[in-house]
Coordinates of C-alpha atoms in Angstrom, one line a residue:
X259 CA 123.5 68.1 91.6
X260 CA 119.9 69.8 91.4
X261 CA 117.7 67.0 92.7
X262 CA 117.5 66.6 96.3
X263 CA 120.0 64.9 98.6
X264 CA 119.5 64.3 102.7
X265 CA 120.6 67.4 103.7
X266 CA 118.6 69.8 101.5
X267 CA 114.9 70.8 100.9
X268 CA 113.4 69.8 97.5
X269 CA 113.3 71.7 94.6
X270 CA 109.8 72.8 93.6
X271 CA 108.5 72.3 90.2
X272 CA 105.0 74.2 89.4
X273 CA 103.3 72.9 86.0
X274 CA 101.1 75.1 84.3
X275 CA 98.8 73.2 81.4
X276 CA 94.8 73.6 81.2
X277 CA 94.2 70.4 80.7
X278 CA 94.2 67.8 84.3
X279 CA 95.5 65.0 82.1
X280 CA 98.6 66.7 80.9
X281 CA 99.6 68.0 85.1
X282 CA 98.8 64.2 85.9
X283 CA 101.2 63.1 83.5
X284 CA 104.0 65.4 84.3
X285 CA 103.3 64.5 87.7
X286 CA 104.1 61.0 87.1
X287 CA 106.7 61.2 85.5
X288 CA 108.7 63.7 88.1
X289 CA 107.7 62.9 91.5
X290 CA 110.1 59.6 91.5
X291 CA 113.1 62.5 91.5
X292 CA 112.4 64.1 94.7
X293 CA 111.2 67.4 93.2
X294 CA 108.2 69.2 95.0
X295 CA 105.6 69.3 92.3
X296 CA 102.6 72.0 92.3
X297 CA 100.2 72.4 89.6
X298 CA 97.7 75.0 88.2
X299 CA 95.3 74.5 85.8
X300 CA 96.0 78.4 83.9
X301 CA 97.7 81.8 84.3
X302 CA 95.9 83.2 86.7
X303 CA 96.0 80.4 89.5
X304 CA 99.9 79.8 88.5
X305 CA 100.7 83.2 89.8
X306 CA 98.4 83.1 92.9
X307 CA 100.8 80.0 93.5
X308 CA 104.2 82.1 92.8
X309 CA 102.9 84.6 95.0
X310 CA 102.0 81.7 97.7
X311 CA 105.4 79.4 97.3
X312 CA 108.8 79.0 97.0
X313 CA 109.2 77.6 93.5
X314 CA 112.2 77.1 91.7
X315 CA 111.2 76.4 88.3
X316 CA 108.2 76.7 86.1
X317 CA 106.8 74.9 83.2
X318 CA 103.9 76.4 81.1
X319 CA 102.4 75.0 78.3
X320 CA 102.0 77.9 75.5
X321 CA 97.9 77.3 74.8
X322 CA 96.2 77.6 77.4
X323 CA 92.5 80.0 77.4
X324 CA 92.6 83.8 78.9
X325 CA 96.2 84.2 79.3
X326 CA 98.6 81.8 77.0
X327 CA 102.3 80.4 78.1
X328 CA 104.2 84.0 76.5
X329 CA 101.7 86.3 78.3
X330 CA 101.8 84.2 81.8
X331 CA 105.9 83.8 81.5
X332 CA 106.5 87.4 80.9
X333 CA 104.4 88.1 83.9
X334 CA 106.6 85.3 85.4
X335 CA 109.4 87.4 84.3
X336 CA 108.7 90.6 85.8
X337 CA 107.5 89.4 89.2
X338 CA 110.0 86.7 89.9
X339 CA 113.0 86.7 87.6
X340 CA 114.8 84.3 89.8
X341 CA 112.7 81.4 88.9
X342 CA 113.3 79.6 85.7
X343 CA 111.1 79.2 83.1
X344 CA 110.3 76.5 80.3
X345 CA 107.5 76.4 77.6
X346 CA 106.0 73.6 76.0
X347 CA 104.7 74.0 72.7
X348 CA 104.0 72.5 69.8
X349 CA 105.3 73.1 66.2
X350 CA 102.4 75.3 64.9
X351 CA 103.1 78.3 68.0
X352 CA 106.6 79.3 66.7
X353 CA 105.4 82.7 67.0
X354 CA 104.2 82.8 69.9
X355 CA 107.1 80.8 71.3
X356 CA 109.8 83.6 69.9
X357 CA 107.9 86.0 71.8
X358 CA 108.1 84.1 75.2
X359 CA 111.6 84.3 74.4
X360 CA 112.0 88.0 73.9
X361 CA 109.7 89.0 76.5
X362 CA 109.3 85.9 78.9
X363 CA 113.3 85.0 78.6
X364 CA 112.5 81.2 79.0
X365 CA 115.6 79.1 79.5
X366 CA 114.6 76.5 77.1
X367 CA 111.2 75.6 75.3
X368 CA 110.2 71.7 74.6
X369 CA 107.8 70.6 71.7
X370 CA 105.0 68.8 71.6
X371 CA 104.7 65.6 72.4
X372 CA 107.7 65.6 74.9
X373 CA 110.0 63.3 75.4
X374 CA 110.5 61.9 78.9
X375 CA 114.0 61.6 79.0
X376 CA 114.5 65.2 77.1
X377 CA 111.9 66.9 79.5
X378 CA 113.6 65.5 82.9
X379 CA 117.5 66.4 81.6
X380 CA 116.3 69.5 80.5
X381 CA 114.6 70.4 84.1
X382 CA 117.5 69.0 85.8
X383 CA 120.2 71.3 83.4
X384 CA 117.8 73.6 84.3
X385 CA 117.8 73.3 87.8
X386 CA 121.6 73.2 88.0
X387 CA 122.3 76.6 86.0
X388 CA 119.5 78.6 88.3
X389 CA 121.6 77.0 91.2
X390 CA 124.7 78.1 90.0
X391 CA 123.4 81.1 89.5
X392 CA 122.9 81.7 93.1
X393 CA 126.0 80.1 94.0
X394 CA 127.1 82.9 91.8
X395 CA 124.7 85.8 93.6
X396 CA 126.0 84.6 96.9
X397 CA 129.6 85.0 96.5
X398 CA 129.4 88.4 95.0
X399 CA 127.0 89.3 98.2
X400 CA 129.8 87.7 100.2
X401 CA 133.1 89.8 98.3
X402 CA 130.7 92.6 98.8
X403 CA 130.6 92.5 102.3
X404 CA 134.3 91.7 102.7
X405 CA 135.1 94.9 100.4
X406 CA 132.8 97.0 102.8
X407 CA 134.5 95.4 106.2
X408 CA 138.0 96.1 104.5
X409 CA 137.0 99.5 104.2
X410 CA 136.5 100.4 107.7
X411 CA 139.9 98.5 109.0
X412 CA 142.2 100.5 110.9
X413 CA 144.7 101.3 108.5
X414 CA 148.0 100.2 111.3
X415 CA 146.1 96.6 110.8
X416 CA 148.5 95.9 107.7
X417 CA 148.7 92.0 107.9
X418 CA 145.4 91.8 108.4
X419 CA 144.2 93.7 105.1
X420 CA 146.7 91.9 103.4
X421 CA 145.2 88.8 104.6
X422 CA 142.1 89.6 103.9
X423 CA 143.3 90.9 99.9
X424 CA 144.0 87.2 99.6
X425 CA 141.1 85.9 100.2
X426 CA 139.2 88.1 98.3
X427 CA 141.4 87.3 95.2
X428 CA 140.7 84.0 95.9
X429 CA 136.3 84.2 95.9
X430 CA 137.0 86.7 92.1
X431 CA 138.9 84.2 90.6
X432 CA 136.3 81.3 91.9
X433 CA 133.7 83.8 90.5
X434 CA 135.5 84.0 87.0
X435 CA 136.1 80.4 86.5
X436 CA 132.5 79.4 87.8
X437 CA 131.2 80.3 84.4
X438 CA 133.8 77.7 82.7
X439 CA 133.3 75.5 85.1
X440 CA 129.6 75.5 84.9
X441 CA 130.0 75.1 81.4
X442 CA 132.6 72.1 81.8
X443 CA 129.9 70.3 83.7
X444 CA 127.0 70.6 81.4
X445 CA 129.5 69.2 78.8
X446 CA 129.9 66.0 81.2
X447 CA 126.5 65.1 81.5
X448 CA 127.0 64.3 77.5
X449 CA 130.4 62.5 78.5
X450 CA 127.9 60.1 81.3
X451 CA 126.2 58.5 78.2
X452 CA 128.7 58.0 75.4
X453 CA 130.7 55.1 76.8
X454 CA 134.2 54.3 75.1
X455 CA 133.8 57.7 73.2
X456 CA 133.8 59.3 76.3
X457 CA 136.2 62.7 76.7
X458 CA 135.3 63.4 72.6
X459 CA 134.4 66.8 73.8
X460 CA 137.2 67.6 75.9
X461 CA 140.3 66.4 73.9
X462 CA 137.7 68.4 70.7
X463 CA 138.1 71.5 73.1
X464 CA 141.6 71.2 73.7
X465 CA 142.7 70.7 70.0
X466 CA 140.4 73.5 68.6
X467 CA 142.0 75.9 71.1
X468 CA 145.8 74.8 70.2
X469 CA 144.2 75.8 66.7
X470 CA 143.0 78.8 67.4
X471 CA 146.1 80.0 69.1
X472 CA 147.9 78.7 66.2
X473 CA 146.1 80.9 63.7
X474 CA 146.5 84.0 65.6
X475 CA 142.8 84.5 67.3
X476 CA 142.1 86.9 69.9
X477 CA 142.1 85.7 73.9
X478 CA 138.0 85.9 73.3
X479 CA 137.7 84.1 70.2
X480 CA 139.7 81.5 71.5
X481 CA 137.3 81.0 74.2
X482 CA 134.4 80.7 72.4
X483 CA 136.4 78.0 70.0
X484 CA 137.2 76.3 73.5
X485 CA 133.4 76.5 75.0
X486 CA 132.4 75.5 71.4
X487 CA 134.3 72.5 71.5
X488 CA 132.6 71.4 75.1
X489 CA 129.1 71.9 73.9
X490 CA 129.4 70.7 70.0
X491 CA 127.0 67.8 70.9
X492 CA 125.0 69.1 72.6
X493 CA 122.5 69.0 70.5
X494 CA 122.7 65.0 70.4
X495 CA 121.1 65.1 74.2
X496 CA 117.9 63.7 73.0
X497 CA 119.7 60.7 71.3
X498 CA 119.3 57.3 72.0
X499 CA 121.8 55.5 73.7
X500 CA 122.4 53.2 70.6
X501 CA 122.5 56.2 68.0
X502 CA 124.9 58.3 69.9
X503 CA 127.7 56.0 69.9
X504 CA 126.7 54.2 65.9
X505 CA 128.9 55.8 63.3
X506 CA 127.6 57.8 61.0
X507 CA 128.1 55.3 57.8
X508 CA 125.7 52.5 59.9
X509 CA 122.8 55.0 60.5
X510 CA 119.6 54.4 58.2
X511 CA 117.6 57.0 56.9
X512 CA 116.2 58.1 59.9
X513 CA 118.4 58.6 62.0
X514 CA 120.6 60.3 59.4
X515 CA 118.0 63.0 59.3
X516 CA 118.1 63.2 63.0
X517 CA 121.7 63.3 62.9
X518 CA 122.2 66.3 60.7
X519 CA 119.6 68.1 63.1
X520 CA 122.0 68.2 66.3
X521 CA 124.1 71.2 65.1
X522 CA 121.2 73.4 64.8
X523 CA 119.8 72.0 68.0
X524 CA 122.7 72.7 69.8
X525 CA 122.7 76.4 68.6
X526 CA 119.2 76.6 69.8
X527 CA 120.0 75.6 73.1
X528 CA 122.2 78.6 73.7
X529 CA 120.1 81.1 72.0
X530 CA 118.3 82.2 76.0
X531 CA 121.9 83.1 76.4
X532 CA 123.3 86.4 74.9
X533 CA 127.0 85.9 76.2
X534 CA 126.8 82.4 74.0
X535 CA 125.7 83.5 70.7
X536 CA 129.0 83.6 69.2
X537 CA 129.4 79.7 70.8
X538 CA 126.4 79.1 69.1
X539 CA 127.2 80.0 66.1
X540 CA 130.2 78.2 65.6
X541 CA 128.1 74.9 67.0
X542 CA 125.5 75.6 64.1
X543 CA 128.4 75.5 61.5
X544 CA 130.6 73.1 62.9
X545 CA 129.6 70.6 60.2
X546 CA 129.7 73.0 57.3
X547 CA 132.2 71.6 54.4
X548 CA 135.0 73.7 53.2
X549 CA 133.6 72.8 49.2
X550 CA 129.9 73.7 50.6
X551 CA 128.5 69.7 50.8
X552 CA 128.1 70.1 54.7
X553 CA 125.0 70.8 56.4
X554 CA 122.9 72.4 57.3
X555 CA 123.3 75.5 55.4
X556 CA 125.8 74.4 52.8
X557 CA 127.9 77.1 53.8
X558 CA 131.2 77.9 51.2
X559 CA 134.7 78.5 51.9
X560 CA 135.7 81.5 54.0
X561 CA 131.6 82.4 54.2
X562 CA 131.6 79.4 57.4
X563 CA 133.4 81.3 60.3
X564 CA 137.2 80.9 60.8
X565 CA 136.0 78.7 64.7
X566 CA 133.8 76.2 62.8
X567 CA 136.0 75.5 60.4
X568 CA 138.7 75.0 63.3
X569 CA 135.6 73.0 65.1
X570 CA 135.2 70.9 62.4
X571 CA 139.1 69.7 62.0
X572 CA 139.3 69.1 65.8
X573 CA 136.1 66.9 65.9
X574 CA 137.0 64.6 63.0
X575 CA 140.5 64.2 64.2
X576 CA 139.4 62.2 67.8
X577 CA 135.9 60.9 65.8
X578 CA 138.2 59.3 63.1
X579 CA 140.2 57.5 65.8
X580 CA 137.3 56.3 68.1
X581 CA 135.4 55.2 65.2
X582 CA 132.1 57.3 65.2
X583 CA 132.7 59.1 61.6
X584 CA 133.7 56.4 59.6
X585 CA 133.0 53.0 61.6
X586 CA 136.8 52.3 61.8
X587 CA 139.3 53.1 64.0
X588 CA 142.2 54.8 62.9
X589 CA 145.5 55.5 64.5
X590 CA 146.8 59.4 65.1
X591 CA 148.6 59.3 61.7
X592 CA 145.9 57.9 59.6
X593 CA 143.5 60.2 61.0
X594 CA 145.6 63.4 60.2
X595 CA 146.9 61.6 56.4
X596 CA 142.8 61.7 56.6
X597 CA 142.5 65.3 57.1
X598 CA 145.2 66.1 54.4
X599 CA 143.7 64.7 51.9
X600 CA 140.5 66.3 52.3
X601 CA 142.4 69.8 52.3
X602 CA 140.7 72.8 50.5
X603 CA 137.4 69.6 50.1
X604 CA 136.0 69.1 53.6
X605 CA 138.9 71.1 55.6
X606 CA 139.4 74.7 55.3
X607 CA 143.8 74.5 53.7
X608 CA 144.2 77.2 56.7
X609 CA 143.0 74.8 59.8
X610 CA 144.3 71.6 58.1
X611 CA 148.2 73.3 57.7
X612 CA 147.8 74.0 61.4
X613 CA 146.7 71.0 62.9
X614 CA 149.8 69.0 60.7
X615 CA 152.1 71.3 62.4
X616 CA 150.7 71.2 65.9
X617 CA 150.6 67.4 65.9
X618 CA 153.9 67.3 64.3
X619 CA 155.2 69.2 67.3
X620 CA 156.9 67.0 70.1
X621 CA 154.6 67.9 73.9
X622 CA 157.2 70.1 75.5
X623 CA 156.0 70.6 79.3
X624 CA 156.6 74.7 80.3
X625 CA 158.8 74.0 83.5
X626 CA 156.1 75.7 85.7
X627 CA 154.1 72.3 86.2
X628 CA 154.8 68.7 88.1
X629 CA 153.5 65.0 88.6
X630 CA 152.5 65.0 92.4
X631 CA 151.1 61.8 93.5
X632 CA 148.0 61.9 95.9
X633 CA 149.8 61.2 99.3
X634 CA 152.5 63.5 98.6
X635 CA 149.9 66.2 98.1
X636 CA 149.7 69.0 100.3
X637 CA 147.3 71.8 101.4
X638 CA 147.5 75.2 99.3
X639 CA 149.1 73.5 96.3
X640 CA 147.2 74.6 93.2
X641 CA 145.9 72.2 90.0
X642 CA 147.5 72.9 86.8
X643 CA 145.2 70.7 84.4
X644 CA 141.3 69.8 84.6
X645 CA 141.7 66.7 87.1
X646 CA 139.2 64.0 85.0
X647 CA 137.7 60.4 85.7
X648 CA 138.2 57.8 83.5
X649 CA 135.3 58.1 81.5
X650 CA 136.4 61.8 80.8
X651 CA 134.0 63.2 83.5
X652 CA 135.2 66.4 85.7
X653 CA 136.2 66.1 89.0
X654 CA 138.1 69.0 89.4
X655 CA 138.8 72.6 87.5
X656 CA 142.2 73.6 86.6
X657 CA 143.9 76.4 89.1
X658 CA 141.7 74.8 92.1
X659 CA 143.2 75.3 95.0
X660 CA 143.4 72.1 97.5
X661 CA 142.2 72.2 100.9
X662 CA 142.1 70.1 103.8
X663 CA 139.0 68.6 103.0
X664 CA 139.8 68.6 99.3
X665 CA 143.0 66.3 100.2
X666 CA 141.1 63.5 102.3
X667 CA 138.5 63.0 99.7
X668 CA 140.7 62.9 96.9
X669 CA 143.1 60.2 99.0
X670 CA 139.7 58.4 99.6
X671 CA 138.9 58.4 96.3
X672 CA 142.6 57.4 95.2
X673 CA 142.0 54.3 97.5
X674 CA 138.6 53.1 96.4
X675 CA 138.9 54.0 92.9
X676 CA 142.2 55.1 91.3
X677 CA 145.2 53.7 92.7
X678 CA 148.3 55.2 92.3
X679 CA 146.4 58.6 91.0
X680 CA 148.6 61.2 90.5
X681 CA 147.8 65.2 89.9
X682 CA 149.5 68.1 87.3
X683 CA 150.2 70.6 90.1
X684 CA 151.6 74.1 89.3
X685 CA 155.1 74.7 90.8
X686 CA 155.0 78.6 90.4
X687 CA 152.3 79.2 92.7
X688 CA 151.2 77.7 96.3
X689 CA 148.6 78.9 98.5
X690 CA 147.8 78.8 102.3

């Protein structure tokens, strides 16, 4: 978590806006999370700050007189590219605002008028990414250092380099999965709001893979079908609590148009990221229609990219069984006699012919995986599954490896919240 707990400092915050009214406002509305706020009324007097503080995060608002948000967030840029940086802007500065994000590489930029709850989330997904960013910078620093003290081991000192190999395996593979992990998390704080539709994204993410797998794409492609299936709706953040669980059929006007936004949102959101452009494609065209009715480019046939059109199977599949597309609940087998019959309409013929044969399939487990319960769990054993709350949160990352600590807070938690919990552990590989 990014705001501040007991045990560490605050994160700063420094606002940048020419107008005193607009800092008192954001002002307001953060200081009840704990952050350290600073202010400067312009350019110049926000990087006299930056050079003064330790500040975390920025947030500039794009007119401003003598130097405006792009010019003062490149300068940001070049001087402290550790800090993260936000714009505010309105609709009539999209100019200016691509250029802050060529030359200013701002995470994210928020129109104006802002809305509260949007700003704070987005400052807090902020905040979280920059930390796990140094979570990131530290453990390379540290598998540095190991490498270099490896190096100047006696060579007779055998058990102790192969000790040592261990560990170091251990921090890469952390630093590999961080960047699923990471994105696993952002796609829970969606999961936090949406009630009894709660683990849509996850069961969407495991289905489009089985897809992808099933038609034959590459180990990257399937990964950005997977991380496309976490963040899909993402681009509802900003809805209220009562639209994002309201099928689509009850929706009025309104929110319709707002609804048919959220794909294209949730494409801009990854655009500051380069690695997740090809995620962010598929989210823009996930609600494409095979027959070209979908939106929002009434894309054709083959013309909407093989992972959207898996996407969009995967997504009506659990959405027709929890009731958000249609208002009505259907079982497993409706929902797929559903899909059929929109073959070569809605569904690409392709995706459709392999989702009937995957959920024909009967779940055959692989041999190399078993049920543990929690008190027969023991140090060094290693998860095989995602370990998930009820309301489809993530608690744990598959191939996590359990430690001592690990094992008395998941027996506490077994206790006070999930009796009789039990964990996928893998039986081909034990650590410790």
């Amino acid at each position: 978590m990014t705001e501040p707990t007991a045990s560490a400092p605050p994160m700063t915050i420094l606002f940048v806006d020419d107008e005193a009214s607009i800092l008192s406002a954001l002002r307001r509305l953060f200081r009840p999370h704990g952050y350290r706020i600073l202010t400067a009324e312009g350019g110049a007097a926000g990087l006299q700050i930056l050079a003064a503080e330790q500040v975390d995060l920025v947030v500039s608002d794009m007119r401003m007189p003598e130097m405006d948000g792009a010019k003062f967030l490149e300068k940001v840029h070049a001087g402290w590219p550790g800090v993260v940086r936000i714009l505010l802007t309105g609709y009539a500065d999209i100019t200016s605002t691509i250029d802050a994000i060529n030359k200013g590489g701002i995470f994210r930029y928020i129109s104006k008028p802002w809305d509260d709850r949007e700003i704070v989330l987005t400052v807090r997904d902020a905040l979280e990414r920059q930390r796990l960013q140094s979570e990131n910078a530290r453990l390379q620093a540290l598998t540095q250092k190991q490498n270099e003290e490896l190096k100047s081991l006696n060579t007779g000192l055998e058990a102790r380099v192969a000790e040592r190999t261990v560990e170091l395996e251990q921090a890469n593979g952390r630093l590999k999965q961080n960047f699923l992990v990471s994105i696993k998390v952002f796609s829970g704080l969606m999961e936090l709001r949406e009630g009894s539709v709660g683990g849509h994204a996850r069961r969407v993410a495991d289905l489009a893979r089985k897809l992808s797998i099933q038609l034959g794409l590459d180990g990257k492609a399937q990964q950005d079908v997977f991380i496309a299936g976490l963040l899909h709706d993402i681009g509802k953040i900003g809805f209220s609590d009562a639209m994002l669980t309201r099928p689509v059929p009850q929706m009025n006007n309104d929110e319709l148009e707002h609804y048919r936004q959220h794909a294209q949102s949730g494409a801009r959101a990854l655009m500051p990221l380069a690695e997740m452009k090809p995620v962010a494609e598929l989210i823009a065209a996930h609600h494409e229609r095979f027959d070209g009715q979908g939106f929002p480019a009434g894309l054709e046939g083959t013309a909407i990219p093989l992972g959207a059109r898996i996407l969009a199977v995967a997504n009506d599949y659990d959405s027709l069984q929890y009731g958000t597309l249609a208002g009505k609940k259907f079982s497993p087998e409706e929902a797929r006699n559903m899909l059929v019959q929109s073959r070569g309409r809605r569904y690409c013929p392709q995706v459709v012919d392999a989702v009937v044969e995957i959920l024909g399939k009967p779940r055959v487990e692989t041999g190399r995986q078993t049920v543990v319960p929690v008190d027969e769990l023991e140090i060094g054993m290693v998860l095989a599954r995602d370990l998930l709350a009820r309301d489809g949160t993530l608690l744990l990352a598959a191939d996590y490896v359990i430690d001592a600590n690990l094992l008395r807070e998941l027996q506490r938690f077994s206790q006070q919240q999930a009796p009789n919990m039990v964990l996928r552990i893998r039986t081909d590989k034990k650590l410790g």
